[in-house]
Amino acid sequence: MIAINENIERLRDTIRRHDKKYYVENNPEITDYEYDQLIKELQQLEKAHPHLITPDSPTQRVGGEPLTQFSAINHRIPMLSIDNTYSDAELKEFDQRIKRMTGIDVHRDVEYVVELKIDGVAITLWYEKGLFVWGATRGDGFTGDDVTANLRTIRQIPLKLESVDRSQKIPSVVEIRGEIYLPNREFQRLNEAREESGEPQFANPRNAAAGTLKLLDPRITAKRRLRIFRYAIGHVEDSELSTHLQCLELIRGFGLPVNPHTRVCENIEAVIQYCNDWEKKRRDLDYLVDGMVIKVNSLALHEQLGATSKAPRWVISYKYQPERAVTVIEEIVTQVGKTGTITPVANLSPVLLAGTMVSRATLHNFEEISRKDIRVGDHVVVQKAGEIIPQVVSVVKEKRDGTERTFQEPVMCPECNGSVQQDGVYRRCHNPFCPAQAKRRIIYFASRHAMDIEGFGPALVEQLVDKGLVKDYADIYHLKHQELTDLERMGEKSSSNVIRAIEESKQRGLDRLICALGIPNVGTHTAEVLAGHFDTLDALAHATHGALEGIYEIGPVVAKSIVEFFQDKHTQGILEKLKAAGVNIRRQTIPSSEKNPKISGKSFIITGTLQKHSRKEAEMLIKQQGGRIVSQVSKKTNYLVVGEDPGSKLDKARELDVAILDEETFEKMIR
């Protein structure tokens, strides 16, 4: 028993170290596959010896069942808001106020700590004897929601604190505050996945992060890849601290991420300069920054200055003005997604915004139109939500001249005239034969990351559906050459190429087919997970909720979507047509004799833009020849494939002496 206990503790320590290497230091030492094997080994040992499971074990990050509601937590030290400033003059007034209230001579300097103001969600983490006990949102500043189950899924949040140099004492109780955020790349990935699943997109990364923290099922939260920067110590025992900078150093001493762009400024002039320096530089970051936070460094001055009922007096934020423009809504149109969601979109008079010409803006839903009283012909203020997605902020009502028209919310589907039902704040068409839904499902089915049917784009799909030649994606495989040549802009050669591409797509891997089916909540990654567990599409179609939820990364929401999809009679008819057409429904394995010895068993990362392949295509070629794709450069990475405009991974590869392949060398290798 002692040997088993020691083995479990060794595994836990190893996993914690790799978590830190990957999520904090951004310097992984093992591949994703090797990490997953460590987790599985620990899970098996703990399953065999459940009495040895501890709350801080890496296997206990994701709970088993969804919560029914969040309980409330009272903050021992209030999490107050921060007053805002918008100009250099206001920052100088803040400095003068600090000196006046503390009796400091106006000619003396006050030392400040300046931090990036991450556009995320404030949270607090409570540790006792080094173990993570609970975590909560800011709420109203005095009481927040207990989101411990969701926070445990974020691997940047250790379940057990450890000293970096082993000499720093872990306080008996410490409360660490920080900002949860969603990186821009993850926000885009999440919205693409939601679009694939027919779900409404998030307006900006902050909304996505806030919505994720309030999910009742932590298994979904775990897939959202939230991140965190710590910025303060709340309550602490057994620790002597005199400056805010020492608080940050204490947090760093636990190996926790503090934003690297924090700076100590000797006076307000240095603060202003640093704030101005970051106004443009912030756009180069992979997370949103909407300003800077300026804090008096001395904790003694914090105590002396105190707080108002709303905000501490020793801190202020310097907010950057969002870039906005005024334009006219020329029309409001609706688009129907592949799951029937009807979304209003504003067509605008083109206007330059944040470096790009904007002519369309999402209106999110019809409730939004009503709440903002948006009308066709209105002059509106637009900005990029989170500096990513154009949206209408407000209406310039003083410019109205009486010609503006109220938009009529659709009571019938604009594409099929089918009935529309209210689903929360959204309206959906539930007609399974709706041509708009069919078009989007077919386009998605043929897209590059699904069945990859070259030449089968939106323009061709529009004609095929409108002429009744294709009603669902299974009909693609029954198209005749002559039917294509009779269409506009489709000659003999183009038709032959499309027919050949359709035929080739029949042999795509099972994961591609699962992805292409358009199962709600199932994107490319989930499709790969499912294809790794089921040998055939039929086996997946007959899988139970229990069998699906037993698969790592498949939670109850995804399991429910899969079961309901395959139980639908309309779906079953389409699948029968796919099988009759000869579409591959089995998992393909690569015989050892066909694996490329230069690639098989090797790990690859691709950075930059390749000329001959999309990144997805290149990754698929590597996988087909027995190689592995990893996400971060480490000492164990075999090859970095470099295209045009490579990112920081190239510098990391050079630093670690990883083999670097240009596209020409890579092409020779895969051939």
PDB file of N, CA, C and O in Angstrom, residues 562-626:
ATOM      1  N   ILE A 562     -25.579  14.144 -29.453  1.00  0.00           N
ATOM      2  CA  ILE A 562     -25.257  13.014 -30.331  1.00  0.00           C
ATOM      3  C   ILE A 562     -26.407  12.011 -30.369  1.00  0.00           C
ATOM      4  O   ILE A 562     -26.833  11.585 -31.443  1.00  0.00           O
ATOM      5  N   VAL A 563     -26.910  11.651 -29.189  1.00  0.00           N
ATOM      6  CA  VAL A 563     -27.997  10.668 -29.123  1.00  0.00           C
ATOM      7  C   VAL A 563     -29.234  11.180 -29.859  1.00  0.00           C
ATOM      8  O   VAL A 563     -29.844  10.469 -30.659  1.00  0.00           O
ATOM      9  N   GLU A 564     -29.608  12.441 -29.620  1.00  0.00           N
ATOM     10  CA  GLU A 564     -30.797  13.005 -30.268  1.00  0.00           C
ATOM     11  C   GLU A 564     -30.611  13.107 -31.780  1.00  0.00           C
ATOM     12  O   GLU A 564     -31.559  12.896 -32.541  1.00  0.00           O
ATOM     13  N   PHE A 565     -29.399  13.426 -32.223  1.00  0.00           N
ATOM     14  CA  PHE A 565     -29.127  13.535 -33.654  1.00  0.00           C
ATOM     15  C   PHE A 565     -29.369  12.207 -34.360  1.00  0.00           C
ATOM     16  O   PHE A 565     -30.043  12.140 -35.388  1.00  0.00           O
ATOM     17  N   PHE A 566     -28.815  11.145 -33.796  1.00  0.00           N
ATOM     18  CA  PHE A 566     -28.930   9.834 -34.463  1.00  0.00           C
ATOM     19  C   PHE A 566     -30.302   9.189 -34.271  1.00  0.00           C
ATOM     20  O   PHE A 566     -30.665   8.289 -35.012  1.00  0.00           O
ATOM     21  N   GLN A 567     -31.079   9.652 -33.305  1.00  0.00           N
ATOM     22  CA  GLN A 567     -32.427   9.121 -33.123  1.00  0.00           C
ATOM     23  C   GLN A 567     -33.438   9.756 -34.080  1.00  0.00           C
ATOM     24  O   GLN A 567     -34.523   9.224 -34.283  1.00  0.00           O
ATOM     25  N   ASP A 568     -33.075  10.876 -34.687  1.00  0.00           N
ATOM     26  CA  ASP A 568     -33.976  11.581 -35.592  1.00  0.00           C
ATOM     27  C   ASP A 568     -34.195  10.775 -36.874  1.00  0.00           C
ATOM     28  O   ASP A 568     -33.241  10.336 -37.521  1.00  0.00           O
ATOM     29  N   LYS A 569     -35.461  10.575 -37.250  1.00  0.00           N
ATOM     30  CA  LYS A 569     -35.800   9.772 -38.434  1.00  0.00           C
ATOM     31  C   LYS A 569     -35.244  10.394 -39.702  1.00  0.00           C
ATOM     32  O   LYS A 569     -34.775   9.684 -40.606  1.00  0.00           O
ATOM     33  N   HIS A 570     -35.287  11.707 -39.794  1.00  0.00           N
ATOM     34  CA  HIS A 570     -34.760  12.398 -40.978  1.00  0.00           C
ATOM     35  C   HIS A 570     -33.258  12.135 -41.117  1.00  0.00           C
ATOM     36  O   HIS A 570     -32.760  11.828 -42.203  1.00  0.00           O
ATOM     37  N   THR A 571     -32.546  12.215 -39.994  1.00  0.00           N
ATOM     38  CA  THR A 571     -31.107  11.940 -39.994  1.00  0.00           C
ATOM     39  C   THR A 571     -30.835  10.501 -40.421  1.00  0.00           C
ATOM     40  O   THR A 571     -29.926  10.241 -41.227  1.00  0.00           O
ATOM     41  N   GLN A 572     -31.595   9.571 -39.901  1.00  0.00           N
ATOM     42  CA  GLN A 572     -31.375   8.157 -40.215  1.00  0.00           C
ATOM     43  C   GLN A 572     -31.525   7.892 -41.716  1.00  0.00           C
ATOM     44  O   GLN A 572     -30.766   7.119 -42.298  1.00  0.00           O
ATOM     45  N   GLY A 573     -32.493   8.575 -42.343  1.00  0.00           N
ATOM     46  CA  GLY A 573     -32.663   8.423 -43.788  1.00  0.00           C
ATOM     47  C   GLY A 573     -31.473   8.945 -44.565  1.00  0.00           C
ATOM     48  O   GLY A 573     -31.025   8.325 -45.549  1.00  0.00           O
ATOM     49  N   ILE A 574     -30.918  10.083 -44.126  1.00  0.00           N
ATOM     50  CA  ILE A 574     -29.745  10.661 -44.786  1.00  0.00           C
ATOM     51  C   ILE A 574     -28.540   9.733 -44.638  1.00  0.00           C
ATOM     52  O   ILE A 574     -27.781   9.517 -45.599  1.00  0.00           O
ATOM     53  N   LEU A 575     -28.349   9.176 -43.456  1.00  0.00           N
ATOM     54  CA  LEU A 575     -27.206   8.290 -43.227  1.00  0.00           C
ATOM     55  C   LEU A 575     -27.300   7.034 -44.090  1.00  0.00           C
ATOM     56  O   LEU A 575     -26.273   6.535 -44.586  1.00  0.00           O
ATOM     57  N   GLU A 576     -28.503   6.517 -44.273  1.00  0.00           N
ATOM     58  CA  GLU A 576     -28.675   5.351 -45.137  1.00  0.00           C
ATOM     59  C   GLU A 576     -28.274   5.681 -46.577  1.00  0.00           C
ATOM     60  O   GLU A 576     -27.659   4.860 -47.269  1.00  0.00           O
ATOM     61  N   LYS A 577     -28.602   6.874 -47.018  1.00  0.00           N
ATOM     62  CA  LYS A 577     -28.221   7.282 -48.376  1.00  0.00           C
ATOM     63  C   LYS A 577     -26.704   7.425 -48.503  1.00  0.00           C
ATOM     64  O   LYS A 577     -26.123   7.080 -49.538  1.00  0.00           O
ATOM     65  N   LEU A 578     -26.051   7.926 -47.445  1.00  0.00           N
ATOM     66  CA  LEU A 578     -24.581   8.051 -47.472  1.00  0.00           C
ATOM     67  C   LEU A 578     -23.932   6.672 -47.588  1.00  0.00           C
ATOM     68  O   LEU A 578     -22.995   6.472 -48.367  1.00  0.00           O
ATOM     69  N   LYS A 579     -24.438   5.722 -46.804  1.00  0.00           N
ATOM     70  CA  LYS A 579     -23.876   4.365 -46.843  1.00  0.00           C
ATOM     71  C   LYS A 579     -24.123   3.718 -48.200  1.00  0.00           C
ATOM     72  O   LYS A 579     -23.238   3.050 -48.755  1.00  0.00           O
ATOM     73  N   ALA A 580     -25.317   3.925 -48.755  1.00  0.00           N
ATOM     74  CA  ALA A 580     -25.640   3.347 -50.065  1.00  0.00           C
ATOM     75  C   ALA A 580     -24.756   3.922 -51.162  1.00  0.00           C
ATOM     76  O   ALA A 580     -24.445   3.241 -52.148  1.00  0.00           O
ATOM     77  N   ALA A 581     -24.304   5.163 -50.974  1.00  0.00           N
ATOM     78  CA  ALA A 581     -23.451   5.805 -51.985  1.00  0.00           C
ATOM     79  C   ALA A 581     -22.001   5.363 -51.874  1.00  0.00           C
ATOM     80  O   ALA A 581     -21.175   5.714 -52.721  1.00  0.00           O
ATOM     81  N   GLY A 582     -21.669   4.607 -50.834  1.00  0.00           N
ATOM     82  CA  GLY A 582     -20.299   4.112 -50.685  1.00  0.00           C
ATOM     83  C   GLY A 582     -19.386   5.017 -49.897  1.00  0.00           C
ATOM     84  O   GLY A 582     -18.156   4.879 -49.968  1.00  0.00           O
ATOM     85  N   VAL A 583     -19.948   5.943 -49.125  1.00  0.00           N
ATOM     86  CA  VAL A 583     -19.124   6.820 -48.285  1.00  0.00           C
ATOM     87  C   VAL A 583     -18.539   5.995 -47.142  1.00  0.00           C
ATOM     88  O   VAL A 583     -19.244   5.210 -46.502  1.00  0.00           O
ATOM     89  N   ASN A 584     -17.251   6.171 -46.892  1.00  0.00           N
ATOM     90  CA  ASN A 584     -16.580   5.405 -45.840  1.00  0.00           C
ATOM     91  C   ASN A 584     -17.178   5.721 -44.474  1.00  0.00           C
ATOM     92  O   ASN A 584     -17.289   6.883 -44.082  1.00  0.00           O
ATOM     93  N   ILE A 585     -17.549   4.690 -43.731  1.00  0.00           N
ATOM     94  CA  ILE A 585     -18.097   4.885 -42.384  1.00  0.00           C
ATOM     95  C   ILE A 585     -17.263   4.148 -41.342  1.00  0.00           C
ATOM     96  O   ILE A 585     -17.708   3.952 -40.213  1.00  0.00           O
ATOM     97  N   ARG A 586     -16.046   3.735 -41.727  1.00  0.00           N
ATOM     98  CA  ARG A 586     -15.180   2.998 -40.807  1.00  0.00           C
ATOM     99  C   ARG A 586     -13.905   3.785 -40.504  1.00  0.00           C
ATOM    100  O   ARG A 586     -13.430   4.549 -41.329  1.00  0.00           O
ATOM    101  N   ARG A 587     -13.389   3.535 -39.305  1.00  0.00           N
ATOM    102  CA  ARG A 587     -12.128   4.167 -38.932  1.00  0.00           C
ATOM    103  C   ARG A 587     -11.002   3.539 -39.743  1.00  0.00           C
ATOM    104  O   ARG A 587     -10.888   2.308 -39.824  1.00  0.00           O
ATOM    105  N   GLN A 588     -10.198   4.387 -40.342  1.00  0.00           N
ATOM    106  CA  GLN A 588      -9.092   3.892 -41.170  1.00  0.00           C
ATOM    107  C   GLN A 588      -7.816   3.847 -40.348  1.00  0.00           C
ATOM    108  O   GLN A 588      -7.482   4.790 -39.641  1.00  0.00           O
ATOM    109  N   THR A 589      -7.127   2.743 -40.430  1.00  0.00           N
ATOM    110  CA  THR A 589      -5.827   2.615 -39.754  1.00  0.00           C
ATOM    111  C   THR A 589      -4.743   2.525 -40.815  1.00  0.00           C
ATOM    112  O   THR A 589      -4.967   2.009 -41.910  1.00  0.00           O
ATOM    113  N   ILE A 590      -3.593   3.048 -40.495  1.00  0.00           N
ATOM    114  CA  ILE A 590      -2.484   3.054 -41.449  1.00  0.00           C
ATOM    115  C   ILE A 590      -1.579   1.861 -41.188  1.00  0.00           C
ATOM    116  O   ILE A 590      -0.998   1.751 -40.103  1.00  0.00           O
ATOM    117  N   PRO A 591      -1.459   0.942 -42.136  1.00  0.00           N
ATOM    118  CA  PRO A 591      -0.527  -0.184 -41.957  1.00  0.00           C
ATOM    119  C   PRO A 591       0.888   0.327 -41.743  1.00  0.00           C
ATOM    120  O   PRO A 591       1.296   1.345 -42.317  1.00  0.00           O
ATOM    121  N   SER A 592       1.624  -0.377 -40.910  1.00  0.00           N
ATOM    122  CA  SER A 592       3.000   0.041 -40.619  1.00  0.00           C
ATOM    123  C   SER A 592       3.820   0.168 -41.887  1.00  0.00           C
ATOM    124  O   SER A 592       4.680   1.044 -42.008  1.00  0.00           O
ATOM    125  N   SER A 593       3.547  -0.698 -42.867  1.00  0.00           N
ATOM    126  CA  SER A 593       4.322  -0.676 -44.104  1.00  0.00           C
ATOM    127  C   SER A 593       4.099   0.591 -44.915  1.00  0.00           C
ATOM    128  O   SER A 593       4.913   0.968 -45.746  1.00  0.00           O
ATOM    129  N   GLU A 594       2.955   1.301 -44.663  1.00  0.00           N
ATOM    130  CA  GLU A 594       2.641   2.500 -45.435  1.00  0.00           C
ATOM    131  C   GLU A 594       3.016   3.777 -44.702  1.00  0.00           C
ATOM    132  O   GLU A 594       2.894   4.864 -45.253  1.00  0.00           O
ATOM    133  N   LYS A 595       3.447   3.665 -43.453  1.00  0.00           N
ATOM    134  CA  LYS A 595       3.810   4.859 -42.713  1.00  0.00           C
ATOM    135  C   LYS A 595       5.149   5.406 -43.184  1.00  0.00           C
ATOM    136  O   LYS A 595       6.068   4.645 -43.491  1.00  0.00           O
ATOM    137  N   ASN A 596       5.244   6.723 -43.247  1.00  0.00           N
ATOM    138  CA  ASN A 596       6.474   7.389 -43.664  1.00  0.00           C
ATOM    139  C   ASN A 596       7.464   7.327 -42.499  1.00  0.00           C
ATOM    140  O   ASN A 596       7.216   7.915 -41.450  1.00  0.00           O
ATOM    141  N   PRO A 597       8.584   6.628 -42.663  1.00  0.00           N
ATOM    142  CA  PRO A 597       9.525   6.486 -41.538  1.00  0.00           C
ATOM    143  C   PRO A 597      10.111   7.818 -41.072  1.00  0.00           C
ATOM    144  O   PRO A 597      10.561   7.933 -39.935  1.00  0.00           O
ATOM    145  N   LYS A 598      10.108   8.836 -41.971  1.00  0.00           N
ATOM    146  CA  LYS A 598      10.635  10.148 -41.582  1.00  0.00           C
ATOM    147  C   LYS A 598       9.640  10.915 -40.715  1.00  0.00           C
ATOM    148  O   LYS A 598       9.997  11.883 -40.054  1.00  0.00           O
ATOM    149  N   ILE A 599       8.366  10.480 -40.748  1.00  0.00           N
ATOM    150  CA  ILE A 599       7.309  11.208 -40.043  1.00  0.00           C
ATOM    151  C   ILE A 599       6.695  10.388 -38.913  1.00  0.00           C
ATOM    152  O   ILE A 599       6.371  10.914 -37.857  1.00  0.00           O
ATOM    153  N   SER A 600       6.560   9.083 -39.121  1.00  0.00           N
ATOM    154  CA  SER A 600       5.893   8.218 -38.152  1.00  0.00           C
ATOM    155  C   SER A 600       6.542   8.321 -36.771  1.00  0.00           C
ATOM    156  O   SER A 600       7.760   8.177 -36.625  1.00  0.00           O
ATOM    157  N   GLY A 601       5.707   8.598 -35.764  1.00  0.00           N
ATOM    158  CA  GLY A 601       6.186   8.682 -34.393  1.00  0.00           C
ATOM    159  C   GLY A 601       6.823  10.002 -34.029  1.00  0.00           C
ATOM    160  O   GLY A 601       7.197  10.228 -32.882  1.00  0.00           O
ATOM    161  N   LYS A 602       6.968  10.912 -35.008  1.00  0.00           N
ATOM    162  CA  LYS A 602       7.594  12.218 -34.761  1.00  0.00           C
ATOM    163  C   LYS A 602       6.517  13.266 -34.440  1.00  0.00           C
ATOM    164  O   LYS A 602       5.380  13.174 -34.883  1.00  0.00           O
ATOM    165  N   SER A 603       6.912  14.277 -33.666  1.00  0.00           N
ATOM    166  CA  SER A 603       5.982  15.355 -33.301  1.00  0.00           C
ATOM    167  C   SER A 603       6.295  16.611 -34.119  1.00  0.00           C
ATOM    168  O   SER A 603       7.461  16.972 -34.307  1.00  0.00           O
ATOM    169  N   PHE A 604       5.233  17.276 -34.593  1.00  0.00           N
ATOM    170  CA  PHE A 604       5.353  18.436 -35.471  1.00  0.00           C
ATOM    171  C   PHE A 604       4.546  19.610 -34.939  1.00  0.00           C
ATOM    172  O   PHE A 604       3.502  19.442 -34.318  1.00  0.00           O
ATOM    173  N   ILE A 605       5.046  20.806 -35.240  1.00  0.00           N
ATOM    174  CA  ILE A 605       4.287  22.046 -35.035  1.00  0.00           C
ATOM    175  C   ILE A 605       4.411  22.855 -36.323  1.00  0.00           C
ATOM    176  O   ILE A 605       5.470  22.877 -36.955  1.00  0.00           O
ATOM    177  N   ILE A 606       3.326  23.517 -36.724  1.00  0.00           N
ATOM    178  CA  ILE A 606       3.341  24.354 -37.919  1.00  0.00           C
ATOM    179  C   ILE A 606       3.129  25.801 -37.494  1.00  0.00           C
ATOM    180  O   ILE A 606       2.226  26.105 -36.715  1.00  0.00           O
ATOM    181  N   THR A 607       3.966  26.704 -37.996  1.00  0.00           N
ATOM    182  CA  THR A 607       3.819  28.125 -37.700  1.00  0.00           C
ATOM    183  C   THR A 607       3.930  28.927 -38.993  1.00  0.00           C
ATOM    184  O   THR A 607       4.649  28.541 -39.916  1.00  0.00           O
ATOM    185  N   GLY A 608       3.219  30.032 -39.064  1.00  0.00           N
ATOM    186  CA  GLY A 608       3.237  30.843 -40.281  1.00  0.00           C
ATOM    187  C   GLY A 608       2.269  30.301 -41.328  1.00  0.00           C
ATOM    188  O   GLY A 608       1.546  29.337 -41.116  1.00  0.00           O
ATOM    189  N   THR A 609       2.272  30.944 -42.500  1.00  0.00           N
ATOM    190  CA  THR A 609       1.354  30.597 -43.591  1.00  0.00           C
ATOM    191  C   THR A 609       2.076  29.783 -44.659  1.00  0.00           C
ATOM    192  O   THR A 609       3.084  30.230 -45.218  1.00  0.00           O
ATOM    193  N   LEU A 610       1.561  28.593 -44.943  1.00  0.00           N
ATOM    194  CA  LEU A 610       2.120  27.746 -46.006  1.00  0.00           C
ATOM    195  C   LEU A 610       1.464  28.101 -47.337  1.00  0.00           C
ATOM    196  O   LEU A 610       0.301  28.501 -47.384  1.00  0.00           O
ATOM    197  N   GLN A 611       2.206  27.934 -48.426  1.00  0.00           N
ATOM    198  CA  GLN A 611       1.695  28.290 -49.749  1.00  0.00           C
ATOM    199  C   GLN A 611       0.905  27.165 -50.403  1.00  0.00           C
ATOM    200  O   GLN A 611      -0.081  27.398 -51.089  1.00  0.00           O
ATOM    201  N   LYS A 612       1.314  25.919 -50.190  1.00  0.00           N
ATOM    202  CA  LYS A 612       0.713  24.800 -50.903  1.00  0.00           C
ATOM    203  C   LYS A 612      -0.404  24.111 -50.118  1.00  0.00           C
ATOM    204  O   LYS A 612      -1.163  23.326 -50.685  1.00  0.00           O
ATOM    205  N   HIS A 613      -0.468  24.359 -48.821  1.00  0.00           N
ATOM    206  CA  HIS A 613      -1.479  23.703 -48.005  1.00  0.00           C
ATOM    207  C   HIS A 613      -2.008  24.680 -46.965  1.00  0.00           C
ATOM    208  O   HIS A 613      -1.293  25.584 -46.529  1.00  0.00           O
ATOM    209  N   SER A 614      -3.251  24.490 -46.561  1.00  0.00           N
ATOM    210  CA  SER A 614      -3.721  25.172 -45.364  1.00  0.00           C
ATOM    211  C   SER A 614      -3.072  24.450 -44.182  1.00  0.00           C
ATOM    212  O   SER A 614      -2.560  23.336 -44.318  1.00  0.00           O
ATOM    213  N   ARG A 615      -3.095  25.068 -43.018  1.00  0.00           N
ATOM    214  CA  ARG A 615      -2.510  24.425 -41.843  1.00  0.00           C
ATOM    215  C   ARG A 615      -3.222  23.108 -41.537  1.00  0.00           C
ATOM    216  O   ARG A 615      -2.594  22.112 -41.192  1.00  0.00           O
ATOM    217  N   LYS A 616      -4.548  23.101 -41.705  1.00  0.00           N
ATOM    218  CA  LYS A 616      -5.324  21.893 -41.418  1.00  0.00           C
ATOM    219  C   LYS A 616      -4.923  20.761 -42.361  1.00  0.00           C
ATOM    220  O   LYS A 616      -4.791  19.606 -41.961  1.00  0.00           O
ATOM    221  N   GLU A 617      -4.710  21.103 -43.650  1.00  0.00           N
ATOM    222  CA  GLU A 617      -4.311  20.086 -44.623  1.00  0.00           C
ATOM    223  C   GLU A 617      -2.940  19.515 -44.286  1.00  0.00           C
ATOM    224  O   GLU A 617      -2.720  18.294 -44.354  1.00  0.00           O
ATOM    225  N   ALA A 618      -2.009  20.401 -43.927  1.00  0.00           N
ATOM    226  CA  ALA A 618      -0.663  19.946 -43.593  1.00  0.00           C
ATOM    227  C   ALA A 618      -0.683  19.042 -42.364  1.00  0.00           C
ATOM    228  O   ALA A 618      -0.003  18.011 -42.318  1.00  0.00           O
ATOM    229  N   GLU A 619      -1.477  19.426 -41.359  1.00  0.00           N
ATOM    230  CA  GLU A 619      -1.581  18.598 -40.155  1.00  0.00           C
ATOM    231  C   GLU A 619      -2.177  17.234 -40.484  1.00  0.00           C
ATOM    232  O   GLU A 619      -1.751  16.211 -39.939  1.00  0.00           O
ATOM    233  N   MET A 620      -3.159  17.206 -41.383  1.00  0.00           N
ATOM    234  CA  MET A 620      -3.782  15.937 -41.759  1.00  0.00           C
ATOM    235  C   MET A 620      -2.781  15.035 -42.483  1.00  0.00           C
ATOM    236  O   MET A 620      -2.734  13.815 -42.255  1.00  0.00           O
ATOM    237  N   LEU A 621      -1.953  15.629 -43.342  1.00  0.00           N
ATOM    238  CA  LEU A 621      -0.921  14.847 -44.047  1.00  0.00           C
ATOM    239  C   LEU A 621       0.042  14.212 -43.051  1.00  0.00           C
ATOM    240  O   LEU A 621       0.443  13.056 -43.200  1.00  0.00           O
ATOM    241  N   ILE A 622       0.404  14.980 -42.047  1.00  0.00           N
ATOM    242  CA  ILE A 622       1.322  14.457 -41.015  1.00  0.00           C
ATOM    243  C   ILE A 622       0.671  13.303 -40.258  1.00  0.00           C
ATOM    244  O   ILE A 622       1.279  12.247 -40.052  1.00  0.00           O
ATOM    245  N   LYS A 623      -0.590  13.487 -39.866  1.00  0.00           N
ATOM    246  CA  LYS A 623      -1.305  12.433 -39.132  1.00  0.00           C
ATOM    247  C   LYS A 623      -1.467  11.184 -39.987  1.00  0.00           C
ATOM    248  O   LYS A 623      -1.325  10.057 -39.495  1.00  0.00           O
ATOM    249  N   GLN A 624      -1.772  11.379 -41.284  1.00  0.00           N
ATOM    250  CA  GLN A 624      -1.970  10.236 -42.164  1.00  0.00           C
ATOM    251  C   GLN A 624      -0.707   9.395 -42.310  1.00  0.00           C
ATOM    252  O   GLN A 624      -0.778   8.192 -42.572  1.00  0.00           O
ATOM    253  N   GLN A 625       0.441  10.027 -42.127  1.00  0.00           N
ATOM    254  CA  GLN A 625       1.699   9.303 -42.284  1.00  0.00           C
ATOM    255  C   GLN A 625       2.305   8.917 -40.933  1.00  0.00           C
ATOM    256  O   GLN A 625       3.487   8.591 -40.846  1.00  0.00           O
ATOM    257  N   GLY A 626       1.469   8.960 -39.890  1.00  0.00           N
ATOM    258  CA  GLY A 626       1.898   8.436 -38.596  1.00  0.00           C
ATOM    259  C   GLY A 626       2.506   9.440 -37.652  1.00  0.00           C
ATOM    260  O   GLY A 626       2.962   9.075 -36.568  1.00  0.00           O
TER     261      GLY A 626
END
